[in-house]
Amino acid sequence: MPLSKAPAKRVNRRTQRTSESRRTPSVPLAPESIAGRWTFLTNHAHVLILLSRNPSLVLREVAVEVGITERAVQRIIADLEEAGVLQREKVGRQNRYRILPDKPLRHPIEAHRKVDDLLNLINSPRTVKG
């Protein structure tokens, strides 16, 4: 009787992780999102929302909250600055971020809305319809 071989593990050469290993986010997931592992908003939106709530957060804190690396947060902030959605101001040794709320959202489906509309929607208190 032939012995069955276990499926070979694939290794990503850039990260040196096997296909079985997954990075677990440091932020707990809501129960309904555990099965699918996706969210409605991008990491760009998550970073923007956090910085709108606290403009003096350090990158490390943003990374932990969003569940991504500090380097990914740096790239996202650079993207947001390049798009004119965010301005960085140096205050001593730290950065302070200012959101430019009148910029339109980037995708054609939501381009009729502004950054401020998104932030107001996300940051508004929940209302329960009954």
PDB file of N, CA, C and O in Angstrom, residues 8-21:
ATOM      1  N   ALA A   8       2.631  19.509  -0.394  1.00  0.00           N
ATOM      2  CA  ALA A   8       3.839  20.323  -0.233  1.00  0.00           C
ATOM      3  C   ALA A   8       3.473  21.730   0.193  1.00  0.00           C
ATOM      4  O   ALA A   8       2.486  22.289  -0.273  1.00  0.00           O
ATOM      5  N   LYS A   9       4.269  22.280   1.084  1.00  0.00           N
ATOM      6  CA  LYS A   9       4.049  23.661   1.512  1.00  0.00           C
ATOM      7  C   LYS A   9       4.718  24.586   0.519  1.00  0.00           C
ATOM      8  O   LYS A   9       5.857  24.350   0.117  1.00  0.00           O
ATOM      9  N   ARG A  10       4.021  25.621   0.126  1.00  0.00           N
ATOM     10  CA  ARG A  10       4.591  26.601  -0.779  1.00  0.00           C
ATOM     11  C   ARG A  10       5.199  27.714   0.047  1.00  0.00           C
ATOM     12  O   ARG A  10       4.597  28.201   0.985  1.00  0.00           O
ATOM     13  N   VAL A  11       6.403  28.129  -0.314  1.00  0.00           N
ATOM     14  CA  VAL A  11       7.091  29.178   0.419  1.00  0.00           C
ATOM     15  C   VAL A  11       7.174  30.418  -0.464  1.00  0.00           C
ATOM     16  O   VAL A  11       7.616  30.345  -1.602  1.00  0.00           O
ATOM     17  N   ASN A  12       6.717  31.523   0.066  1.00  0.00           N
ATOM     18  CA  ASN A  12       6.855  32.803  -0.620  1.00  0.00           C
ATOM     19  C   ASN A  12       8.298  33.252  -0.401  1.00  0.00           C
ATOM     20  O   ASN A  12       8.714  33.499   0.730  1.00  0.00           O
ATOM     21  N   ARG A  13       9.059  33.361  -1.469  1.00  0.00           N
ATOM     22  CA  ARG A  13      10.484  33.675  -1.353  1.00  0.00           C
ATOM     23  C   ARG A  13      10.730  35.081  -0.803  1.00  0.00           C
ATOM     24  O   ARG A  13      11.740  35.332  -0.179  1.00  0.00           O
ATOM     25  N   ARG A  14       9.812  36.016  -1.042  1.00  0.00           N
ATOM     26  CA  ARG A  14      10.016  37.375  -0.527  1.00  0.00           C
ATOM     27  C   ARG A  14       9.806  37.441   0.975  1.00  0.00           C
ATOM     28  O   ARG A  14      10.523  38.107   1.690  1.00  0.00           O
ATOM     29  N   THR A  15       8.805  36.736   1.472  1.00  0.00           N
ATOM     30  CA  THR A  15       8.496  36.825   2.899  1.00  0.00           C
ATOM     31  C   THR A  15       9.005  35.636   3.690  1.00  0.00           C
ATOM     32  O   THR A  15       9.011  35.664   4.905  1.00  0.00           O
ATOM     33  N   GLN A  16       9.405  34.560   2.982  1.00  0.00           N
ATOM     34  CA  GLN A  16       9.883  33.327   3.606  1.00  0.00           C
ATOM     35  C   GLN A  16       8.819  32.705   4.510  1.00  0.00           C
ATOM     36  O   GLN A  16       9.135  32.037   5.484  1.00  0.00           O
ATOM     37  N   ARG A  17       7.547  32.912   4.180  1.00  0.00           N
ATOM     38  CA  ARG A  17       6.470  32.281   4.935  1.00  0.00           C
ATOM     39  C   ARG A  17       5.856  31.179   4.082  1.00  0.00           C
ATOM     40  O   ARG A  17       5.791  31.294   2.870  1.00  0.00           O
ATOM     41  N   THR A  18       5.371  30.133   4.738  1.00  0.00           N
ATOM     42  CA  THR A  18       4.724  29.063   4.005  1.00  0.00           C
ATOM     43  C   THR A  18       3.290  29.456   3.706  1.00  0.00           C
ATOM     44  O   THR A  18       2.737  30.373   4.315  1.00  0.00           O
ATOM     45  N   SER A  19       2.671  28.736   2.787  1.00  0.00           N
ATOM     46  CA  SER A  19       1.292  29.027   2.427  1.00  0.00           C
ATOM     47  C   SER A  19       0.345  28.770   3.586  1.00  0.00           C
ATOM     48  O   SER A  19      -0.758  29.287   3.612  1.00  0.00           O
ATOM     49  N   GLU A  20       0.774  27.959   4.553  1.00  0.00           N
ATOM     50  CA  GLU A  20      -0.078  27.669   5.702  1.00  0.00           C
ATOM     51  C   GLU A  20      -0.037  28.770   6.752  1.00  0.00           C
ATOM     52  O   GLU A  20      -0.951  28.919   7.534  1.00  0.00           O
ATOM     53  N   SER A  21       1.065  29.525   6.794  1.00  0.00           N
ATOM     54  CA  SER A  21       1.162  30.563   7.820  1.00  0.00           C
ATOM     55  C   SER A  21       0.433  31.811   7.360  1.00  0.00           C
ATOM     56  O   SER A  21       0.468  32.180   6.205  1.00  0.00           O
TER      57      SER A  21
END
